[in-house]
Amino acid sequence: MKKDVFVALSLLTAFLFISYAVTVRDVLGIAENPLRPLGEFYLSHAFAHEGLTSHSPEVVTAIVWNYRGFDTLFETFVFFLAIMGALSVLRLTREQGMEVRALEAREPHRHMDTITRTTTKLVVVMIVSISASIALHGHLTPGGGFQAGSAMAVATLLLFAAFSKFTLERQGLTLRHTISAYALGLAIILATVIAPVLLYGGKVLEIDLLPGETGLFNLDVGEYTAVTFGFLTVFLALGVPEWIFKLVLRREVK
Amino acid sequence: MIELHLIILAIVVSFGFVFSYLAMKERDLLKALALSSVQSTFFALGFYILAAPDIVLAYLAIAVGAYTALVILAINKTERYEVGE
């Protein structure tokens, strides 16, 4: 225990010393050169009336989806691969899925008490409205599709915790629906990326190809849908109780 | 020379550092997860002081919400206490 404290304190001292040297004494020379030419280009062009502009006062979103659009597109594909990997590891056949649903329906109906449920309802409404404002204003104020989508997924997780997963599944939030909505989000992104190339010519994700700020707005909305329902897909797939999953899989082995 | 926001940043990130150390040493995985989300909250404050609101929005939702839920689901499928040595 004494050794642990010693290790922690020495690491903390080293960290404070390094941060003091970098920020206050400026040993790396970061403060002398505050804005590099590339940064200056982004700041002067992101919200201009001519040239390579993306009509967005939010420079971060402009960089994420326009100037560095390919990075974000491939990030979306990586997220897609992660979700497909999780789904294929936790896959069930049609009969097994029906069996799991029958077993889950027999589980005792559990949810939290009235105070928690009412508070959760209020908080969820607030989180959903905030996430919508983050996504739909993503090209004007800080935020964007990914941030809003993860906030929305958290709101649904609160519902999972307070009302149980089975209640939500009975209300219609099933794996099939979340996967369909996820595909819809990806379709919006792909349409925004490919449609202007077919319509106007030019390159994929070329800057200033779509009129005004529609490009950034569409991409934010697509990413919002994709991230929300992508996370929900994983949570629903992982949320099957372990004993039911084992029971079904053991039957497969026999 | 020393500005106030840098001092606040140092304090906040040091707290995050301490909590990440506690999370590593904790044997009860659920407690470790709670400590880790406290650490993420401190780091999110640090990002806010560094004027990166986009990162704050993503980081809070992912590190406190989605990551915690995924790890709770994973712990649910194994055991709660870390055994070893």
Short mmCIF file of C-alpha atoms in Angstrom, two decimals:
data_model
loop_
_atom_site.label_atom_id
_atom_site.label_comp_id
_atom_site.label_asym_id
_atom_site.label_seq_id
_atom_site.Cartn_x
_atom_site.Cartn_y
_atom_site.Cartn_z
CA MET A 1 0.00 0.00 0.00
CA LYS A 2 2.83 2.38 0.94
CA LYS A 3 4.58 1.58 -2.34
CA ASP A 4 1.38 2.37 -4.26
CA VAL A 5 1.10 5.80 -2.68
CA PHE A 6 4.73 6.49 -3.47
CA VAL A 7 4.29 5.48 -7.13
CA ALA A 8 1.13 7.57 -7.48
CA LEU A 9 2.69 10.65 -5.91
CA SER A 10 5.84 10.46 -8.02
CA LEU A 11 3.81 10.07 -11.24
CA LEU A 12 1.64 13.03 -10.20
CA THR A 13 4.73 15.16 -9.50
CA ALA A 14 6.23 14.24 -12.86
CA PHE A 15 2.96 15.11 -14.60
CA LEU A 16 2.67 18.48 -12.87
CA PHE A 17 6.32 19.28 -13.65
CA ILE A 18 5.89 18.44 -17.34
CA SER A 19 2.67 20.44 -17.65
CA TYR A 20 4.33 23.41 -15.90
CA ALA A 21 7.29 23.22 -18.27
CA VAL A 22 5.11 22.96 -21.38
CA THR A 23 2.47 25.56 -20.55
CA VAL A 24 4.16 28.22 -18.41
CA ARG A 25 7.85 27.96 -19.33
CA ASP A 26 7.03 27.00 -22.95
CA VAL A 27 9.94 24.59 -23.47
CA LEU A 28 8.40 23.14 -26.66
CA GLY A 29 7.83 26.59 -28.19
CA ILE A 30 4.11 26.11 -28.78
CA ALA A 31 3.07 29.56 -27.58
CA GLU A 32 5.43 31.38 -29.96
CA ASN A 33 3.63 30.05 -33.03
CA PRO A 34 -0.06 30.14 -32.17
CA LEU A 35 -1.58 29.74 -35.64
CA ARG A 36 -0.07 27.63 -38.42
CA PRO A 37 -0.76 28.44 -42.11
CA LEU A 38 -3.14 25.49 -42.48
CA GLY A 39 -5.17 26.63 -39.47
CA GLU A 40 -5.26 30.13 -40.86
CA PHE A 41 -6.60 28.76 -44.16
CA TYR A 42 -9.41 26.90 -42.39
CA LEU A 43 -10.37 29.89 -40.24
CA SER A 44 -10.46 32.30 -43.17
CA HIS A 45 -12.21 29.98 -45.64
CA ALA A 46 -14.74 27.98 -43.60
CA PHE A 47 -17.28 30.80 -43.51
CA ALA A 48 -16.58 32.92 -46.59
CA HIS A 49 -18.65 33.89 -49.60
CA GLU A 50 -16.29 32.64 -52.27
CA GLY A 51 -13.48 30.18 -52.77
CA LEU A 52 -13.22 26.81 -51.02
CA THR A 53 -15.85 27.56 -48.41
CA SER A 54 -18.28 25.20 -46.72
CA HIS A 55 -20.62 28.00 -45.53
CA SER A 56 -20.27 27.00 -41.89
CA PRO A 57 -19.33 29.27 -38.99
CA GLU A 58 -18.48 26.10 -37.06
CA VAL A 59 -14.95 25.45 -38.28
CA VAL A 60 -14.65 22.10 -36.50
CA THR A 61 -17.65 20.61 -38.32
CA ALA A 62 -16.42 22.11 -41.59
CA ILE A 63 -13.05 20.40 -41.11
CA VAL A 64 -14.59 17.13 -39.94
CA TRP A 65 -17.04 16.75 -42.83
CA ASN A 66 -15.58 18.84 -45.65
CA TYR A 67 -11.86 19.55 -45.49
CA ARG A 68 -11.14 16.17 -43.86
CA GLY A 69 -14.30 14.46 -45.08
CA PHE A 70 -12.69 11.23 -46.16
CA ASP A 71 -11.37 10.63 -42.64
CA THR A 72 -14.86 10.92 -41.21
CA LEU A 73 -16.37 8.78 -43.95
CA PHE A 74 -13.94 6.00 -43.15
CA GLU A 75 -14.56 6.46 -39.43
CA THR A 76 -18.21 5.82 -40.14
CA PHE A 77 -17.22 2.66 -41.99
CA VAL A 78 -15.07 1.54 -39.04
CA PHE A 79 -18.05 2.04 -36.73
CA PHE A 80 -20.14 0.03 -39.20
CA LEU A 81 -17.60 -2.80 -39.14
CA ALA A 82 -17.54 -2.78 -35.32
CA ILE A 83 -21.32 -3.11 -35.16
CA MET A 84 -21.40 -5.81 -37.81
CA GLY A 85 -18.68 -7.67 -35.89
CA ALA A 86 -20.67 -7.50 -32.65
CA LEU A 87 -23.81 -8.65 -34.44
CA SER A 88 -22.10 -11.57 -36.13
CA VAL A 89 -20.52 -12.72 -32.85
CA LEU A 90 -23.91 -12.52 -31.08
CA ARG A 91 -25.99 -13.79 -34.01
CA LEU A 92 -28.96 -16.11 -33.63
CA THR A 93 -30.96 -17.98 -36.22
CA ARG A 94 -34.64 -17.20 -36.73
CA GLU A 95 -35.78 -20.13 -34.57
CA GLN A 96 -33.28 -19.26 -31.85
CA GLY A 97 -34.44 -15.64 -31.91
CA MET A 98 -38.03 -16.73 -31.43
CA GLU A 99 -36.98 -19.03 -28.60
CA VAL A 100 -35.07 -16.20 -26.90
CA ARG A 101 -38.13 -13.96 -27.18
CA ALA A 102 -40.36 -16.65 -25.69
CA LEU A 103 -37.95 -17.15 -22.77
CA GLU A 104 -37.62 -13.39 -22.20
CA ALA A 105 -41.40 -13.01 -22.10
CA ARG A 106 -41.49 -15.46 -19.19
CA GLU A 107 -38.99 -13.40 -17.17
CA PRO A 108 -40.52 -11.55 -14.17
CA HIS A 109 -41.54 -8.01 -15.07
CA ARG A 110 -39.09 -5.72 -13.25
CA HIS A 111 -38.85 -1.95 -13.23
CA MET A 112 -37.81 0.74 -10.79
CA ASP A 113 -40.17 2.65 -8.47
CA THR A 114 -42.40 5.57 -9.46
CA ILE A 115 -40.01 8.36 -8.43
CA THR A 116 -37.18 7.00 -10.55
CA ARG A 117 -39.43 6.34 -13.52
CA THR A 118 -40.98 9.83 -13.48
CA THR A 119 -37.58 11.51 -13.12
CA THR A 120 -36.19 9.40 -15.92
CA LYS A 121 -39.05 10.39 -18.20
CA LEU A 122 -38.35 14.11 -17.57
CA VAL A 123 -34.58 13.74 -18.00
CA VAL A 124 -34.99 11.68 -21.17
CA VAL A 125 -37.16 14.38 -22.75
CA MET A 126 -34.46 16.95 -21.93
CA ILE A 127 -31.61 14.81 -23.28
CA VAL A 128 -33.50 14.05 -26.49
CA SER A 129 -34.23 17.72 -27.15
CA ILE A 130 -30.62 18.69 -26.41
CA SER A 131 -29.30 15.97 -28.70
CA ALA A 132 -31.63 17.10 -31.47
CA SER A 133 -30.41 20.67 -31.08
CA ILE A 134 -26.78 19.47 -31.12
CA ALA A 135 -27.37 17.52 -34.33
CA LEU A 136 -29.58 19.95 -36.25
CA HIS A 137 -27.43 22.95 -35.26
CA GLY A 138 -24.21 21.00 -35.78
CA HIS A 139 -23.12 23.18 -38.69
CA LEU A 140 -23.68 26.41 -36.72
CA THR A 141 -22.73 25.71 -33.11
CA PRO A 142 -20.34 23.24 -31.44
CA GLY A 143 -21.48 19.67 -31.85
CA GLY A 144 -22.44 17.44 -34.72
CA GLY A 145 -23.87 14.09 -35.63
CA PHE A 146 -21.61 11.87 -33.58
CA GLN A 147 -21.94 13.84 -30.34
CA ALA A 148 -25.70 14.11 -30.68
CA GLY A 149 -26.06 10.44 -31.57
CA SER A 150 -24.14 9.31 -28.52
CA ALA A 151 -26.22 11.61 -26.28
CA MET A 152 -29.38 10.12 -27.77
CA ALA A 153 -28.08 6.60 -27.14
CA VAL A 154 -27.48 7.57 -23.49
CA ALA A 155 -31.10 8.75 -23.21
CA THR A 156 -32.30 5.37 -24.41
CA LEU A 157 -29.94 3.65 -21.97
CA LEU A 158 -31.62 5.52 -19.10
CA LEU A 159 -34.93 4.09 -20.32
CA PHE A 160 -33.33 0.63 -20.40
CA ALA A 161 -32.24 1.05 -16.78
CA ALA A 162 -35.51 2.43 -15.45
CA PHE A 163 -38.07 0.43 -17.45
CA SER A 164 -36.09 -2.70 -18.45
CA LYS A 165 -35.21 -3.71 -21.97
CA PHE A 166 -38.25 -5.95 -22.38
CA THR A 167 -40.69 -3.06 -21.91
CA LEU A 168 -39.00 -1.12 -24.70
CA GLU A 169 -38.95 -4.18 -26.96
CA ARG A 170 -42.65 -4.64 -26.36
CA GLN A 171 -43.15 -1.00 -27.37
CA GLY A 172 -41.54 -1.73 -30.73
CA LEU A 173 -37.84 -0.99 -30.29
CA THR A 174 -36.64 -4.34 -31.60
CA LEU A 175 -33.32 -5.30 -33.16
CA ARG A 176 -34.87 -5.41 -36.62
CA HIS A 177 -36.10 -1.81 -36.33
CA THR A 178 -32.82 -0.45 -34.98
CA ILE A 179 -30.85 -2.13 -37.77
CA SER A 180 -33.24 -0.69 -40.38
CA ALA A 181 -32.88 2.81 -38.89
CA TYR A 182 -29.09 2.40 -38.82
CA ALA A 183 -29.13 1.48 -42.51
CA LEU A 184 -31.30 4.55 -43.18
CA GLY A 185 -28.70 6.80 -41.50
CA LEU A 186 -25.89 5.26 -43.56
CA ALA A 187 -28.02 5.68 -46.69
CA ILE A 188 -28.47 9.42 -45.96
CA ILE A 189 -24.70 9.79 -45.58
CA LEU A 190 -23.92 7.86 -48.77
CA ALA A 191 -26.61 9.74 -50.74
CA THR A 192 -25.20 13.09 -49.60
CA VAL A 193 -21.73 11.98 -50.60
CA ILE A 194 -22.53 10.35 -53.96
CA ALA A 195 -25.64 12.13 -55.29
CA PRO A 196 -23.97 15.53 -55.98
CA VAL A 197 -21.17 13.77 -57.84
CA LEU A 198 -23.73 12.19 -60.18
CA LEU A 199 -25.79 15.40 -60.43
CA TYR A 200 -23.16 18.10 -60.85
CA GLY A 201 -20.00 16.13 -61.64
CA GLY A 202 -16.83 16.65 -59.68
CA LYS A 203 -15.18 14.61 -56.95
CA VAL A 204 -16.52 12.78 -53.91
CA LEU A 205 -16.91 15.14 -50.91
CA GLU A 206 -15.63 18.05 -52.96
CA ILE A 207 -15.93 21.31 -51.10
CA ASP A 208 -18.72 23.68 -52.11
CA LEU A 209 -20.41 21.09 -54.35
CA LEU A 210 -23.80 21.24 -52.66
CA PRO A 211 -25.60 24.60 -52.51
CA GLY A 212 -25.21 26.44 -49.21
CA GLU A 213 -25.00 24.46 -46.02
CA THR A 214 -27.22 21.52 -47.07
CA GLY A 215 -24.25 19.19 -47.37
CA LEU A 216 -23.10 19.61 -43.78
CA PHE A 217 -26.67 19.52 -42.48
CA ASN A 218 -27.50 16.26 -44.31
CA LEU A 219 -24.29 14.61 -43.18
CA ASP A 220 -24.94 15.62 -39.57
CA VAL A 221 -28.49 14.25 -39.67
CA GLY A 222 -27.31 11.02 -41.29
CA GLU A 223 -24.56 10.55 -38.72
CA TYR A 224 -27.02 11.35 -35.91
CA THR A 225 -29.36 8.55 -37.05
CA ALA A 226 -26.53 6.13 -37.76
CA VAL A 227 -24.75 6.59 -34.41
CA THR A 228 -27.95 6.53 -32.32
CA PHE A 229 -29.27 3.33 -33.82
CA GLY A 230 -25.84 1.77 -34.17
CA PHE A 231 -25.29 2.04 -30.42
CA LEU A 232 -28.84 0.83 -29.75
CA THR A 233 -28.25 -2.21 -31.97
CA VAL A 234 -25.21 -3.19 -29.91
CA PHE A 235 -27.01 -2.61 -26.61
CA LEU A 236 -30.02 -4.68 -27.68
CA ALA A 237 -27.79 -7.49 -28.92
CA LEU A 238 -25.72 -7.48 -25.72
CA GLY A 239 -28.74 -7.05 -23.48
CA VAL A 240 -30.05 -10.61 -23.88
CA PRO A 241 -29.71 -12.23 -20.43
CA GLU A 242 -26.69 -14.50 -20.24
CA TRP A 243 -28.49 -17.63 -19.05
CA ILE A 244 -30.97 -17.48 -21.93
CA PHE A 245 -28.17 -16.99 -24.43
CA LYS A 246 -26.21 -19.92 -22.96
CA LEU A 247 -29.30 -22.14 -22.93
CA VAL A 248 -30.01 -21.50 -26.60
CA LEU A 249 -26.38 -21.93 -27.65
CA ARG A 250 -25.93 -25.15 -25.69
CA ARG A 251 -28.90 -26.63 -27.49
CA GLU A 252 -27.15 -25.78 -30.75
CA VAL A 253 -24.03 -27.73 -29.70
CA LYS A 254 -26.08 -30.81 -28.82
CA MET B 1 2.55 34.98 -16.12
CA ILE B 2 0.64 32.07 -14.63
CA GLU B 3 -2.99 32.35 -15.64
CA LEU B 4 -5.92 31.19 -13.54
CA HIS B 5 -7.39 28.82 -16.10
CA LEU B 6 -4.10 26.93 -16.35
CA ILE B 7 -4.10 26.39 -12.58
CA ILE B 8 -7.70 25.13 -12.70
CA LEU B 9 -6.73 22.86 -15.59
CA ALA B 10 -3.82 21.41 -13.59
CA ILE B 11 -6.03 20.77 -10.57
CA VAL B 12 -8.81 19.17 -12.62
CA VAL B 13 -6.48 16.93 -14.60
CA SER B 14 -4.62 15.91 -11.42
CA PHE B 15 -7.93 14.81 -9.91
CA GLY B 16 -8.63 12.83 -13.08
CA PHE B 17 -5.19 11.27 -12.77
CA VAL B 18 -5.80 10.26 -9.14
CA PHE B 19 -9.16 8.73 -10.01
CA SER B 20 -7.72 6.76 -12.93
CA TYR B 21 -5.08 5.35 -10.55
CA LEU B 22 -7.81 4.39 -8.05
CA ALA B 23 -9.81 2.76 -10.84
CA MET B 24 -6.80 0.67 -11.82
CA LYS B 25 -6.20 -0.51 -8.25
CA GLU B 26 -9.86 -1.33 -7.50
CA ARG B 27 -10.73 -5.05 -7.40
CA ASP B 28 -14.50 -4.62 -7.59
CA LEU B 29 -15.10 -4.01 -11.28
CA LEU B 30 -18.31 -2.03 -10.81
CA LYS B 31 -16.62 0.33 -8.35
CA ALA B 32 -13.70 0.66 -10.76
CA LEU B 33 -16.16 1.61 -13.48
CA ALA B 34 -17.70 4.32 -11.27
CA LEU B 35 -14.24 5.69 -10.49
CA SER B 36 -13.39 5.65 -14.18
CA SER B 37 -16.46 7.69 -15.04
CA VAL B 38 -15.55 10.24 -12.36
CA GLN B 39 -12.13 10.47 -14.02
CA SER B 40 -13.81 11.01 -17.41
CA THR B 41 -15.90 13.83 -15.94
CA PHE B 42 -12.74 15.58 -14.73
CA PHE B 43 -11.10 15.13 -18.13
CA ALA B 44 -14.22 16.53 -19.80
CA LEU B 45 -13.90 19.62 -17.58
CA GLY B 46 -10.28 19.83 -18.70
CA PHE B 47 -11.32 19.74 -22.36
CA TYR B 48 -13.82 22.51 -21.65
CA ILE B 49 -11.10 24.69 -20.14
CA LEU B 50 -8.97 23.95 -23.22
CA ALA B 51 -11.85 25.44 -25.30
CA ALA B 52 -12.87 22.24 -27.13
CA PRO B 53 -16.67 22.05 -26.70
CA ASP B 54 -17.08 19.49 -29.50
CA ILE B 55 -14.83 17.07 -27.63
CA VAL B 56 -16.66 17.75 -24.35
CA LEU B 57 -20.02 16.78 -25.89
CA ALA B 58 -18.69 13.56 -27.40
CA TYR B 59 -16.50 12.67 -24.43
CA LEU B 60 -19.17 13.04 -21.76
CA ALA B 61 -21.75 11.02 -23.67
CA ILE B 62 -19.31 8.27 -24.64
CA ALA B 63 -17.14 7.97 -21.53
CA VAL B 64 -19.82 8.41 -18.87
CA GLY B 65 -22.80 6.94 -20.72
CA ALA B 66 -22.12 4.51 -23.53
CA TYR B 67 -18.78 3.13 -22.34
CA THR B 68 -20.06 2.56 -18.80
CA ALA B 69 -23.16 0.79 -20.09
CA LEU B 70 -21.14 -1.46 -22.42
CA VAL B 71 -18.75 -2.44 -19.62
CA ILE B 72 -21.64 -3.08 -17.21
CA LEU B 73 -23.17 -5.39 -19.84
CA ALA B 74 -19.80 -7.10 -20.23
CA ILE B 75 -19.37 -7.49 -16.43
CA ASN B 76 -22.90 -8.89 -16.32
CA LYS B 77 -21.69 -11.70 -18.58
CA THR B 78 -18.64 -12.54 -16.41
CA GLU B 79 -17.91 -11.99 -12.71
CA ARG B 80 -17.99 -8.86 -10.64
CA TYR B 81 -14.76 -9.32 -8.69
CA GLU B 82 -11.32 -9.40 -10.19
CA VAL B 83 -9.33 -12.34 -8.84
CA GLY B 84 -5.69 -13.07 -9.46
CA GLU B 85 -2.14 -13.22 -8.19
#
